[in-house]
């Protein structure tokens, strides 16, 4: 006779284990010092779903990696012998830049020339032109690099330069560029291109997962003299030349001393990902000083200070006339939300532009849950209708711009490694204003008097908002 399952005997043991498990896990989560609402949400989830909740928390919960010391000591120390003497912080800078410098240890710099590139077609054309002129080195860092009609020609251009003797280094995110096969990479490796992977997928991830900690930066350095950065990846999804429904996005081409700080950002990431410190003095050609203030803003889970988040919030607080924000993913925290609504209630022209149809249903639903509060405060909300809006830019008053890889959401501010630029220049601000006006012309403005969405949609939007720490 088979033994029967004795639930009554097992029940007290399970209850006892649960009673021990909940306070231990609650204490662990409390010691992470996250926002009270997020902390309580995780504790309730772990209590209600002990094993499933524990797995979700392990792989997707709030994590920090001890990279700050490694980045500021090991990486910087390994590069010190060849760092230019002028690559130091400054005591003489504007308030927002002073904040950025304190958080990032990247000093304000300058640019001789900055070109605002609208769309992938213009960006890829400028990128290929710059690559063709490379003589010593090419450094590229991307989140997404696809083996498609956009990625293949770029790969071939890098192969050609490597065969000419140019040192080519390519740093890719292991998740964003997961579609790159060995066959696709073989010509690069055969030509001598050095390929590094940021947080590659390994078995040790089961114990120390880094799923959320992606390298979302886009950086290209050509001979230490020309740089590209912004929001555009290497993919047909962002190339109007091959895809009429390509994402609408922005990028920057830069010259001047700001290139040195972008070079430093790449070298630190390269050292972190590969363990190799690049000490070639030819990586640091003579700096060209310009009149445009430019400040590189690296941000990531290696620091608790959320540099891009703080700089954007501070710039909004200091605004006198207007705040125009364009972002594909809008999931603001309390500080960012209060900054936007307070600016509107001060009488400023505050506009938020988001896609009408995003590539993330959950993020779009969460964004809609904030509309009522924004509209009630006087913020104007616009939905871009033609295609996916992927631009990430902030325009403040007549001279301040923030452009880069970071979205206006928790993931960009806290989980991803991002890089944006803080730029002060009336000419560039006017260019960005014209681009934003062209975008606004293709938007539908959301009005407080619009018929309310169906109840079930509003319920779904508000419920999705609860997931905002993960979005």
GROMACS .gro file of C-alpha atoms in nm:
model
  471
    1UNK     CA    1   0.000   0.000   0.000
    2UNK     CA    2   0.144   0.337  -0.108
    3UNK     CA    3   0.197   0.596   0.169
    4UNK     CA    4  -0.063   0.875   0.162
    5UNK     CA    5   0.031   1.240   0.154
    6UNK     CA    6  -0.011   1.377   0.506
    7UNK     CA    7  -0.092   1.747   0.450
    8UNK     CA    8  -0.178   1.808   0.814
    9UNK     CA    9   0.170   1.698   0.922
   10UNK     CA   10   0.344   1.905   0.655
   11UNK     CA   11   0.132   2.217   0.703
   12UNK     CA   12   0.294   2.341   1.029
   13UNK     CA   13   0.641   2.302   0.876
   14UNK     CA   14   0.544   2.505   0.570
   15UNK     CA   15   0.390   2.777   0.784
   16UNK     CA   16   0.700   2.786   1.001
   17UNK     CA   17   0.928   2.814   0.698
   18UNK     CA   18   0.710   3.090   0.555
   19UNK     CA   19   0.712   3.275   0.889
   20UNK     CA   20   1.093   3.261   0.889
   21UNK     CA   21   1.133   3.338   0.518
   22UNK     CA   22   0.920   3.655   0.514
   23UNK     CA   23   1.104   3.857   0.785
   24UNK     CA   24   1.446   3.747   0.655
   25UNK     CA   25   1.365   3.854   0.297
   26UNK     CA   26   1.188   4.169   0.418
   27UNK     CA   27   1.496   4.267   0.617
   28UNK     CA   28   1.717   4.205   0.314
   29UNK     CA   29   1.498   4.421   0.090
   30UNK     CA   30   1.467   4.699   0.349
   31UNK     CA   31   1.846   4.715   0.371
   32UNK     CA   32   1.859   4.792  -0.003
   33UNK     CA   33   1.716   5.138   0.083
   34UNK     CA   34   1.488   5.167  -0.219
   35UNK     CA   35   1.177   5.385  -0.245
   36UNK     CA   36   0.916   5.294   0.022
   37UNK     CA   37   0.648   5.203  -0.234
   38UNK     CA   38   0.883   4.979  -0.432
   39UNK     CA   39   1.012   4.821  -0.112
   40UNK     CA   40   0.662   4.744   0.015
   41UNK     CA   41   0.561   4.608  -0.327
   42UNK     CA   42   0.852   4.365  -0.330
   43UNK     CA   43   0.789   4.252   0.029
   44UNK     CA   44   0.419   4.186  -0.043
   45UNK     CA   45   0.507   4.001  -0.364
   46UNK     CA   46   0.760   3.779  -0.189
   47UNK     CA   47   0.514   3.709   0.092
   48UNK     CA   48   0.224   3.626  -0.140
   49UNK     CA   49   0.430   3.423  -0.391
   50UNK     CA   50   0.722   3.287  -0.189
   51UNK     CA   51   0.909   3.087  -0.454
   52UNK     CA   52   0.792   3.260  -0.772
   53UNK     CA   53   0.838   3.601  -0.611
   54UNK     CA   54   1.188   3.509  -0.496
   55UNK     CA   55   1.290   3.408  -0.848
   56UNK     CA   56   1.146   3.728  -0.996
   57UNK     CA   57   1.324   3.938  -0.736
   58UNK     CA   58   1.652   3.754  -0.792
   59UNK     CA   59   1.655   3.812  -1.167
   60UNK     CA   60   1.461   4.137  -1.203
   61UNK     CA   61   1.471   4.305  -0.864
   62UNK     CA   62   1.676   4.615  -0.774
   63UNK     CA   63   2.045   4.540  -0.803
   64UNK     CA   64   2.366   4.733  -0.768
   65UNK     CA   65   2.705   4.626  -0.887
   66UNK     CA   66   3.019   4.750  -0.720
   67UNK     CA   67   3.153   4.913  -1.032
   68UNK     CA   68   3.196   5.267  -0.904
   69UNK     CA   69   3.526   5.192  -0.730
   70UNK     CA   70   3.643   4.977  -1.018
   71UNK     CA   71   3.554   5.246  -1.267
   72UNK     CA   72   3.699   5.541  -1.073
   73UNK     CA   73   4.006   5.360  -0.942
   74UNK     CA   74   4.106   5.057  -1.146
   75UNK     CA   75   3.996   5.187  -1.486
   76UNK     CA   76   4.104   5.546  -1.430
   77UNK     CA   77   4.428   5.439  -1.261
   78UNK     CA   78   4.511   5.209  -1.549
   79UNK     CA   79   4.469   5.500  -1.790
   80UNK     CA   80   4.645   5.768  -1.584
   81UNK     CA   81   4.988   5.736  -1.749
   82UNK     CA   82   4.850   5.867  -2.079
   83UNK     CA   83   4.555   6.083  -1.972
   84UNK     CA   84   4.602   6.443  -2.090
   85UNK     CA   85   4.686   6.688  -1.813
   86UNK     CA   86   4.379   6.897  -1.894
   87UNK     CA   87   4.141   6.605  -1.841
   88UNK     CA   88   4.054   6.723  -1.491
   89UNK     CA   89   3.751   6.862  -1.313
   90UNK     CA   90   3.691   7.234  -1.285
   91UNK     CA   91   3.584   7.469  -1.006
   92UNK     CA   92   3.448   7.723  -1.253
   93UNK     CA   93   3.124   7.597  -1.410
   94UNK     CA   94   2.751   7.669  -1.415
   95UNK     CA   95   2.520   7.524  -1.150
   96UNK     CA   96   2.380   7.236  -1.358
   97UNK     CA   97   2.726   7.147  -1.488
   98UNK     CA   98   2.866   7.169  -1.135
   99UNK     CA   99   2.604   6.916  -1.026
  100UNK     CA  100   2.691   6.691  -1.320
  101UNK     CA  101   3.063   6.716  -1.246
  102UNK     CA  102   3.017   6.633  -0.878
  103UNK     CA  103   2.816   6.321  -0.961
  104UNK     CA  104   3.009   6.188  -1.263
  105UNK     CA  105   3.362   6.328  -1.211
  106UNK     CA  106   3.343   6.428  -1.578
  107UNK     CA  107   3.420   6.799  -1.613
  108UNK     CA  108   3.239   7.043  -1.842
  109UNK     CA  109   3.414   7.077  -2.174
  110UNK     CA  110   3.356   7.247  -2.508
  111UNK     CA  111   3.276   7.166  -2.869
  112UNK     CA  112   3.408   7.326  -3.184
  113UNK     CA  113   3.131   7.185  -3.398
  114UNK     CA  114   2.810   6.995  -3.322
  115UNK     CA  115   2.577   6.862  -3.590
  116UNK     CA  116   2.226   6.753  -3.496
  117UNK     CA  117   2.151   6.444  -3.706
  118UNK     CA  118   1.781   6.368  -3.754
  119UNK     CA  119   1.702   6.007  -3.837
  120UNK     CA  120   1.909   5.701  -3.910
  121UNK     CA  121   1.966   5.778  -4.279
  122UNK     CA  122   2.150   6.103  -4.204
  123UNK     CA  123   2.332   5.949  -3.908
  124UNK     CA  124   2.462   5.646  -4.096
  125UNK     CA  125   2.575   5.862  -4.389
  126UNK     CA  126   2.775   6.088  -4.155
  127UNK     CA  127   2.911   5.785  -3.969
  128UNK     CA  128   3.033   5.613  -4.286
  129UNK     CA  129   3.196   5.935  -4.403
  130UNK     CA  130   3.384   5.974  -4.074
  131UNK     CA  131   3.490   5.608  -4.069
  132UNK     CA  132   3.625   5.636  -4.423
  133UNK     CA  133   3.856   5.915  -4.306
  134UNK     CA  134   3.997   5.728  -4.003
  135UNK     CA  135   4.375   5.699  -3.994
  136UNK     CA  136   4.469   5.561  -3.651
  137UNK     CA  137   4.178   5.418  -3.453
  138UNK     CA  138   3.803   5.360  -3.447
  139UNK     CA  139   3.615   5.295  -3.124
  140UNK     CA  140   3.250   5.192  -3.140
  141UNK     CA  141   3.012   5.110  -2.855
  142UNK     CA  142   2.650   5.008  -2.921
  143UNK     CA  143   2.353   4.851  -2.750
  144UNK     CA  144   2.200   4.709  -3.070
  145UNK     CA  145   2.405   4.605  -3.373
  146UNK     CA  146   2.200   4.398  -3.617
  147UNK     CA  147   2.323   4.175  -3.904
  148UNK     CA  148   2.092   4.344  -4.154
  149UNK     CA  149   2.106   4.593  -4.442
  150UNK     CA  150   2.232   4.860  -4.201
  151UNK     CA  151   2.471   4.655  -3.990
  152UNK     CA  152   2.636   4.460  -4.273
  153UNK     CA  153   2.771   4.764  -4.464
  154UNK     CA  154   2.903   4.909  -4.139
  155UNK     CA  155   3.074   4.582  -4.055
  156UNK     CA  156   3.232   4.577  -4.401
  157UNK     CA  157   3.351   4.937  -4.360
  158UNK     CA  158   3.518   4.845  -4.031
  159UNK     CA  159   3.679   4.540  -4.191
  160UNK     CA  160   3.818   4.759  -4.470
  161UNK     CA  161   3.969   5.009  -4.225
  162UNK     CA  162   4.119   4.731  -4.012
  163UNK     CA  163   4.290   4.590  -4.320
  164UNK     CA  164   4.435   4.935  -4.384
  165UNK     CA  165   4.603   4.921  -4.044
  166UNK     CA  166   4.349   5.123  -3.843
  167UNK     CA  167   4.294   4.984  -3.490
  168UNK     CA  168   3.925   4.903  -3.464
  169UNK     CA  169   3.756   4.817  -3.135
  170UNK     CA  170   3.387   4.728  -3.113
  171UNK     CA  171   3.209   4.700  -2.776
  172UNK     CA  172   2.861   4.545  -2.789
  173UNK     CA  173   2.592   4.470  -2.535
  174UNK     CA  174   2.542   4.096  -2.505
  175UNK     CA  175   2.163   4.119  -2.493
  176UNK     CA  176   2.098   4.405  -2.736
  177UNK     CA  177   2.331   4.257  -3.000
  178UNK     CA  178   2.248   3.892  -2.933
  179UNK     CA  179   2.155   3.828  -3.296
  180UNK     CA  180   2.514   3.866  -3.416
  181UNK     CA  181   2.635   3.521  -3.516
  182UNK     CA  182   2.990   3.388  -3.530
  183UNK     CA  183   2.963   3.387  -3.909
  184UNK     CA  184   2.873   3.756  -3.913
  185UNK     CA  185   3.158   3.847  -3.678
  186UNK     CA  186   3.417   3.628  -3.851
  187UNK     CA  187   3.525   3.890  -4.112
  188UNK     CA  188   3.578   4.142  -3.831
  189UNK     CA  189   3.791   3.905  -3.626
  190UNK     CA  190   3.985   3.786  -3.931
  191UNK     CA  191   4.072   4.148  -4.016
  192UNK     CA  192   4.201   4.211  -3.664
  193UNK     CA  193   3.903   4.399  -3.520
  194UNK     CA  194   3.885   4.365  -3.141
  195UNK     CA  195   3.533   4.278  -3.026
  196UNK     CA  196   3.428   4.309  -2.663
  197UNK     CA  197   3.101   4.205  -2.499
  198UNK     CA  198   2.935   4.396  -2.216
  199UNK     CA  199   2.794   4.160  -1.951
  200UNK     CA  200   2.805   3.847  -2.168
  201UNK     CA  201   2.563   3.568  -2.088
  202UNK     CA  202   2.736   3.319  -1.860
  203UNK     CA  203   2.633   3.043  -1.622
  204UNK     CA  204   2.743   3.252  -1.324
  205UNK     CA  205   2.453   3.483  -1.404
  206UNK     CA  206   2.228   3.230  -1.233
  207UNK     CA  207   2.383   3.339  -0.904
  208UNK     CA  208   2.456   3.704  -0.990
  209UNK     CA  209   2.211   3.802  -1.266
  210UNK     CA  210   2.268   4.118  -1.468
  211UNK     CA  211   1.966   4.102  -1.695
  212UNK     CA  212   1.863   4.458  -1.614
  213UNK     CA  213   2.211   4.607  -1.629
  214UNK     CA  214   2.247   4.670  -2.000
  215UNK     CA  215   2.489   4.901  -2.178
  216UNK     CA  216   2.251   5.133  -2.363
  217UNK     CA  217   2.524   5.377  -2.471
  218UNK     CA  218   2.602   5.464  -2.833
  219UNK     CA  219   2.953   5.604  -2.879
  220UNK     CA  220   3.180   5.628  -3.183
  221UNK     CA  221   3.527   5.784  -3.166
  222UNK     CA  222   3.727   5.849  -3.485
  223UNK     CA  223   4.098   5.917  -3.431
  224UNK     CA  224   4.017   6.096  -3.104
  225UNK     CA  225   3.900   6.397  -3.306
  226UNK     CA  226   3.541   6.322  -3.409
  227UNK     CA  227   3.271   6.159  -3.198
  228UNK     CA  228   2.914   6.042  -3.241
  229UNK     CA  229   2.661   5.979  -2.966
  230UNK     CA  230   2.285   5.988  -2.918
  231UNK     CA  231   1.995   5.747  -2.944
  232UNK     CA  232   2.043   5.566  -3.277
  233UNK     CA  233   2.154   5.202  -3.286
  234UNK     CA  234   2.280   5.004  -3.587
  235UNK     CA  235   1.962   4.847  -3.722
  236UNK     CA  236   1.715   4.863  -4.011
  237UNK     CA  237   1.456   4.949  -3.750
  238UNK     CA  238   1.605   5.300  -3.738
  239UNK     CA  239   1.704   5.342  -4.105
  240UNK     CA  240   1.454   5.523  -4.327
  241UNK     CA  241   1.663   5.434  -4.633
  242UNK     CA  242   1.553   5.069  -4.607
  243UNK     CA  243   1.251   5.087  -4.377
  244UNK     CA  244   0.973   5.345  -4.433
  245UNK     CA  245   0.843   5.278  -4.081
  246UNK     CA  246   1.183   5.332  -3.918
  247UNK     CA  247   1.194   5.486  -3.572
  248UNK     CA  248   1.225   5.864  -3.560
  249UNK     CA  249   1.537   5.944  -3.358
  250UNK     CA  250   1.823   6.191  -3.300
  251UNK     CA  251   2.202   6.167  -3.293
  252UNK     CA  252   2.498   6.405  -3.262
  253UNK     CA  253   2.827   6.444  -3.447
  254UNK     CA  254   3.086   6.635  -3.240
  255UNK     CA  255   3.433   6.784  -3.265
  256UNK     CA  256   3.635   6.958  -2.997
  257UNK     CA  257   3.761   6.878  -2.651
  258UNK     CA  258   3.432   6.705  -2.561
  259UNK     CA  259   3.559   6.413  -2.773
  260UNK     CA  260   3.820   6.344  -2.502
  261UNK     CA  261   3.552   6.282  -2.241
  262UNK     CA  262   3.359   6.052  -2.473
  263UNK     CA  263   3.687   5.873  -2.541
  264UNK     CA  264   3.737   5.832  -2.167
  265UNK     CA  265   3.383   5.692  -2.130
  266UNK     CA  266   3.459   5.434  -2.400
  267UNK     CA  267   3.799   5.341  -2.255
  268UNK     CA  268   3.655   5.289  -1.909
  269UNK     CA  269   3.376   5.071  -2.050
  270UNK     CA  270   3.629   4.879  -2.260
  271UNK     CA  271   3.848   4.817  -1.958
  272UNK     CA  272   3.550   4.708  -1.751
  273UNK     CA  273   3.422   4.469  -2.019
  274UNK     CA  274   3.752   4.325  -2.144
  275UNK     CA  275   4.002   4.389  -1.864
  276UNK     CA  276   4.233   4.560  -2.114
  277UNK     CA  277   4.362   4.911  -2.041
  278UNK     CA  278   4.447   5.107  -2.356
  279UNK     CA  279   4.748   5.331  -2.293
  280UNK     CA  280   4.833   5.448  -2.644
  281UNK     CA  281   4.913   5.821  -2.634
  282UNK     CA  282   4.784   5.858  -2.988
  283UNK     CA  283   4.433   5.809  -2.851
  284UNK     CA  284   4.464   6.165  -2.716
  285UNK     CA  285   4.539   6.413  -2.997
  286UNK     CA  286   4.564   6.780  -2.910
  287UNK     CA  287   4.231   6.915  -2.783
  288UNK     CA  288   4.045   7.177  -2.984
  289UNK     CA  289   3.862   7.422  -2.760
  290UNK     CA  290   3.534   7.572  -2.880
  291UNK     CA  291   3.272   7.820  -2.764
  292UNK     CA  292   2.990   7.571  -2.705
  293UNK     CA  293   2.973   7.429  -2.352
  294UNK     CA  294   2.941   7.050  -2.369
  295UNK     CA  295   2.927   6.811  -2.076
  296UNK     CA  296   2.929   6.431  -2.105
  297UNK     CA  297   2.692   6.259  -1.860
  298UNK     CA  298   2.762   5.889  -1.803
  299UNK     CA  299   2.509   5.718  -1.580
  300UNK     CA  300   2.448   5.364  -1.460
  301UNK     CA  301   2.371   5.128  -1.172
  302UNK     CA  302   2.732   5.160  -1.058
  303UNK     CA  303   2.631   5.484  -0.884
  304UNK     CA  304   2.340   5.569  -0.656
  305UNK     CA  305   2.333   5.930  -0.778
  306UNK     CA  306   2.142   5.883  -1.107
  307UNK     CA  307   2.336   6.158  -1.283
  308UNK     CA  308   2.119   6.201  -1.595
  309UNK     CA  309   1.803   6.193  -1.386
  310UNK     CA  310   1.933   6.460  -1.147
  311UNK     CA  311   2.067   6.685  -1.425
  312UNK     CA  312   1.737   6.677  -1.613
  313UNK     CA  313   1.536   6.749  -1.299
  314UNK     CA  314   1.771   7.033  -1.200
  315UNK     CA  315   1.757   7.184  -1.550
  316UNK     CA  316   1.376   7.177  -1.536
  317UNK     CA  317   1.378   7.345  -1.194
  318UNK     CA  318   1.605   7.622  -1.326
  319UNK     CA  319   1.396   7.686  -1.639
  320UNK     CA  320   1.261   8.039  -1.687
  321UNK     CA  321   1.051   8.011  -2.004
  322UNK     CA  322   0.999   7.661  -2.139
  323UNK     CA  323   1.062   7.290  -2.097
  324UNK     CA  324   1.012   7.067  -2.401
  325UNK     CA  325   1.066   6.696  -2.348
  326UNK     CA  326   1.065   6.427  -2.618
  327UNK     CA  327   1.095   6.065  -2.508
  328UNK     CA  328   0.982   5.724  -2.633
  329UNK     CA  329   0.931   5.587  -2.282
  330UNK     CA  330   0.776   5.815  -2.022
  331UNK     CA  331   0.761   5.660  -1.675
  332UNK     CA  332   0.869   5.944  -1.443
  333UNK     CA  333   0.946   5.908  -1.077
  334UNK     CA  334   0.808   6.148  -0.816
  335UNK     CA  335   1.097   6.397  -0.846
  336UNK     CA  336   1.074   6.422  -1.225
  337UNK     CA  337   0.695   6.442  -1.218
  338UNK     CA  338   0.699   6.720  -0.961
  339UNK     CA  339   0.963   6.912  -1.158
  340UNK     CA  340   0.748   6.905  -1.474
  341UNK     CA  341   0.421   6.990  -1.302
  342UNK     CA  342   0.581   7.263  -1.088
  343UNK     CA  343   0.732   7.423  -1.399
  344UNK     CA  344   0.391   7.427  -1.564
  345UNK     CA  345   0.227   7.575  -1.254
  346UNK     CA  346   0.493   7.848  -1.256
  347UNK     CA  347   0.355   7.950  -1.594
  348UNK     CA  348   0.624   7.796  -1.815
  349UNK     CA  349   0.558   7.640  -2.154
  350UNK     CA  350   0.594   7.271  -2.066
  351UNK     CA  351   0.542   7.008  -2.335
  352UNK     CA  352   0.584   6.632  -2.323
  353UNK     CA  353   0.597   6.442  -2.652
  354UNK     CA  354   0.560   6.062  -2.657
  355UNK     CA  355   0.474   5.807  -2.927
  356UNK     CA  356   0.106   5.734  -2.991
  357UNK     CA  357   0.201   5.370  -3.058
  358UNK     CA  358   0.509   5.250  -2.876
  359UNK     CA  359   0.699   4.927  -2.925
  360UNK     CA  360   0.625   4.855  -2.557
  361UNK     CA  361   0.258   4.815  -2.469
  362UNK     CA  362   0.330   4.817  -2.097
  363UNK     CA  363   0.536   5.136  -2.105
  364UNK     CA  364   0.273   5.315  -2.315
  365UNK     CA  365   0.001   5.207  -2.072
  366UNK     CA  366   0.202   5.331  -1.775
  367UNK     CA  367   0.272   5.664  -1.950
  368UNK     CA  368  -0.100   5.724  -2.011
  369UNK     CA  369  -0.166   5.686  -1.638
  370UNK     CA  370   0.025   6.014  -1.579
  371UNK     CA  371  -0.169   6.221  -1.833
  372UNK     CA  372  -0.440   6.344  -1.594
  373UNK     CA  373  -0.189   6.483  -1.344
  374UNK     CA  374   0.018   6.648  -1.616
  375UNK     CA  375  -0.279   6.809  -1.787
  376UNK     CA  376  -0.426   6.931  -1.459
  377UNK     CA  377  -0.102   7.115  -1.381
  378UNK     CA  378  -0.084   7.281  -1.723
  379UNK     CA  379   0.164   7.048  -1.896
  380UNK     CA  380   0.077   6.997  -2.262
  381UNK     CA  381   0.093   6.635  -2.377
  382UNK     CA  382   0.141   6.531  -2.741
  383UNK     CA  383   0.133   6.188  -2.905
  384UNK     CA  384   0.343   6.142  -3.220
  385UNK     CA  385   0.135   5.947  -3.469
  386UNK     CA  386   0.327   5.864  -3.794
  387UNK     CA  387   0.562   5.597  -3.651
  388UNK     CA  388   0.757   5.501  -3.342
  389UNK     CA  389   0.911   5.808  -3.178
  390UNK     CA  390   1.252   5.715  -3.039
  391UNK     CA  391   1.405   6.061  -2.986
  392UNK     CA  392   1.542   6.139  -2.641
  393UNK     CA  393   1.586   6.513  -2.591
  394UNK     CA  394   1.519   6.790  -2.342
  395UNK     CA  395   1.509   7.157  -2.446
  396UNK     CA  396   1.514   7.419  -2.168
  397UNK     CA  397   1.471   7.790  -2.237
  398UNK     CA  398   1.670   7.930  -2.532
  399UNK     CA  399   2.009   7.764  -2.486
  400UNK     CA  400   2.009   7.436  -2.293
  401UNK     CA  401   1.978   7.091  -2.449
  402UNK     CA  402   2.016   6.738  -2.319
  403UNK     CA  403   2.045   6.474  -2.593
  404UNK     CA  404   2.158   6.115  -2.563
  405UNK     CA  405   2.063   5.754  -2.506
  406UNK     CA  406   1.855   5.791  -2.187
  407UNK     CA  407   1.477   5.769  -2.186
  408UNK     CA  408   1.264   5.942  -1.924
  409UNK     CA  409   1.198   5.632  -1.717
  410UNK     CA  410   1.322   5.422  -1.426
  411UNK     CA  411   1.514   5.182  -1.648
  412UNK     CA  412   1.729   5.453  -1.803
  413UNK     CA  413   1.774   5.648  -1.482
  414UNK     CA  414   1.860   5.351  -1.259
  415UNK     CA  415   1.919   5.022  -1.439
  416UNK     CA  416   2.093   5.084  -1.771
  417UNK     CA  417   2.434   5.227  -1.845
  418UNK     CA  418   2.350   5.544  -2.038
  419UNK     CA  419   2.527   5.846  -2.180
  420UNK     CA  420   2.379   6.185  -2.261
  421UNK     CA  421   2.524   6.527  -2.338
  422UNK     CA  422   2.438   6.853  -2.167
  423UNK     CA  423   2.490   7.133  -2.423
  424UNK     CA  424   2.460   7.510  -2.385
  425UNK     CA  425   2.434   7.694  -2.716
  426UNK     CA  426   2.162   7.911  -2.867
  427UNK     CA  427   2.231   7.796  -3.223
  428UNK     CA  428   2.202   7.427  -3.137
  429UNK     CA  429   1.898   7.496  -2.918
  430UNK     CA  430   1.733   7.666  -3.213
  431UNK     CA  431   1.806   7.363  -3.434
  432UNK     CA  432   1.657   7.131  -3.171
  433UNK     CA  433   1.357   7.363  -3.137
  434UNK     CA  434   1.293   7.344  -3.513
  435UNK     CA  435   1.320   6.964  -3.505
  436UNK     CA  436   1.079   6.947  -3.212
  437UNK     CA  437   0.835   7.182  -3.388
  438UNK     CA  438   0.842   6.953  -3.692
  439UNK     CA  439   0.770   6.660  -3.461
  440UNK     CA  440   0.489   6.846  -3.285
  441UNK     CA  441   0.330   6.923  -3.622
  442UNK     CA  442   0.275   6.549  -3.665
  443UNK     CA  443   0.129   6.497  -3.319
  444UNK     CA  444  -0.216   6.481  -3.169
  445UNK     CA  445  -0.244   6.695  -2.858
  446UNK     CA  446  -0.408   6.523  -2.564
  447UNK     CA  447  -0.668   6.753  -2.408
  448UNK     CA  448  -0.820   6.738  -2.063
  449UNK     CA  449  -1.163   6.765  -2.226
  450UNK     CA  450  -1.113   6.462  -2.450
  451UNK     CA  451  -1.365   6.178  -2.405
  452UNK     CA  452  -1.226   5.943  -2.138
  453UNK     CA  453  -1.095   5.605  -2.255
  454UNK     CA  454  -1.302   5.296  -2.176
  455UNK     CA  455  -1.300   5.196  -1.812
  456UNK     CA  456  -1.110   4.872  -1.871
  457UNK     CA  457  -0.833   5.058  -2.053
  458UNK     CA  458  -0.801   5.312  -1.773
  459UNK     CA  459  -0.794   5.029  -1.520
  460UNK     CA  460  -0.522   4.852  -1.720
  461UNK     CA  461  -0.318   5.174  -1.753
  462UNK     CA  462  -0.334   5.246  -1.381
  463UNK     CA  463  -0.254   4.885  -1.292
  464UNK     CA  464   0.048   4.890  -1.524
  465UNK     CA  465   0.172   5.196  -1.339
  466UNK     CA  466   0.237   4.969  -1.041
  467UNK     CA  467   0.506   4.800  -1.248
  468UNK     CA  468   0.686   5.128  -1.315
  469UNK     CA  469   0.998   5.035  -1.114
  470UNK     CA  470   1.053   4.748  -1.359
  471UNK     CA  471   0.966   4.931  -1.682
   0.00000   0.00000   0.00000
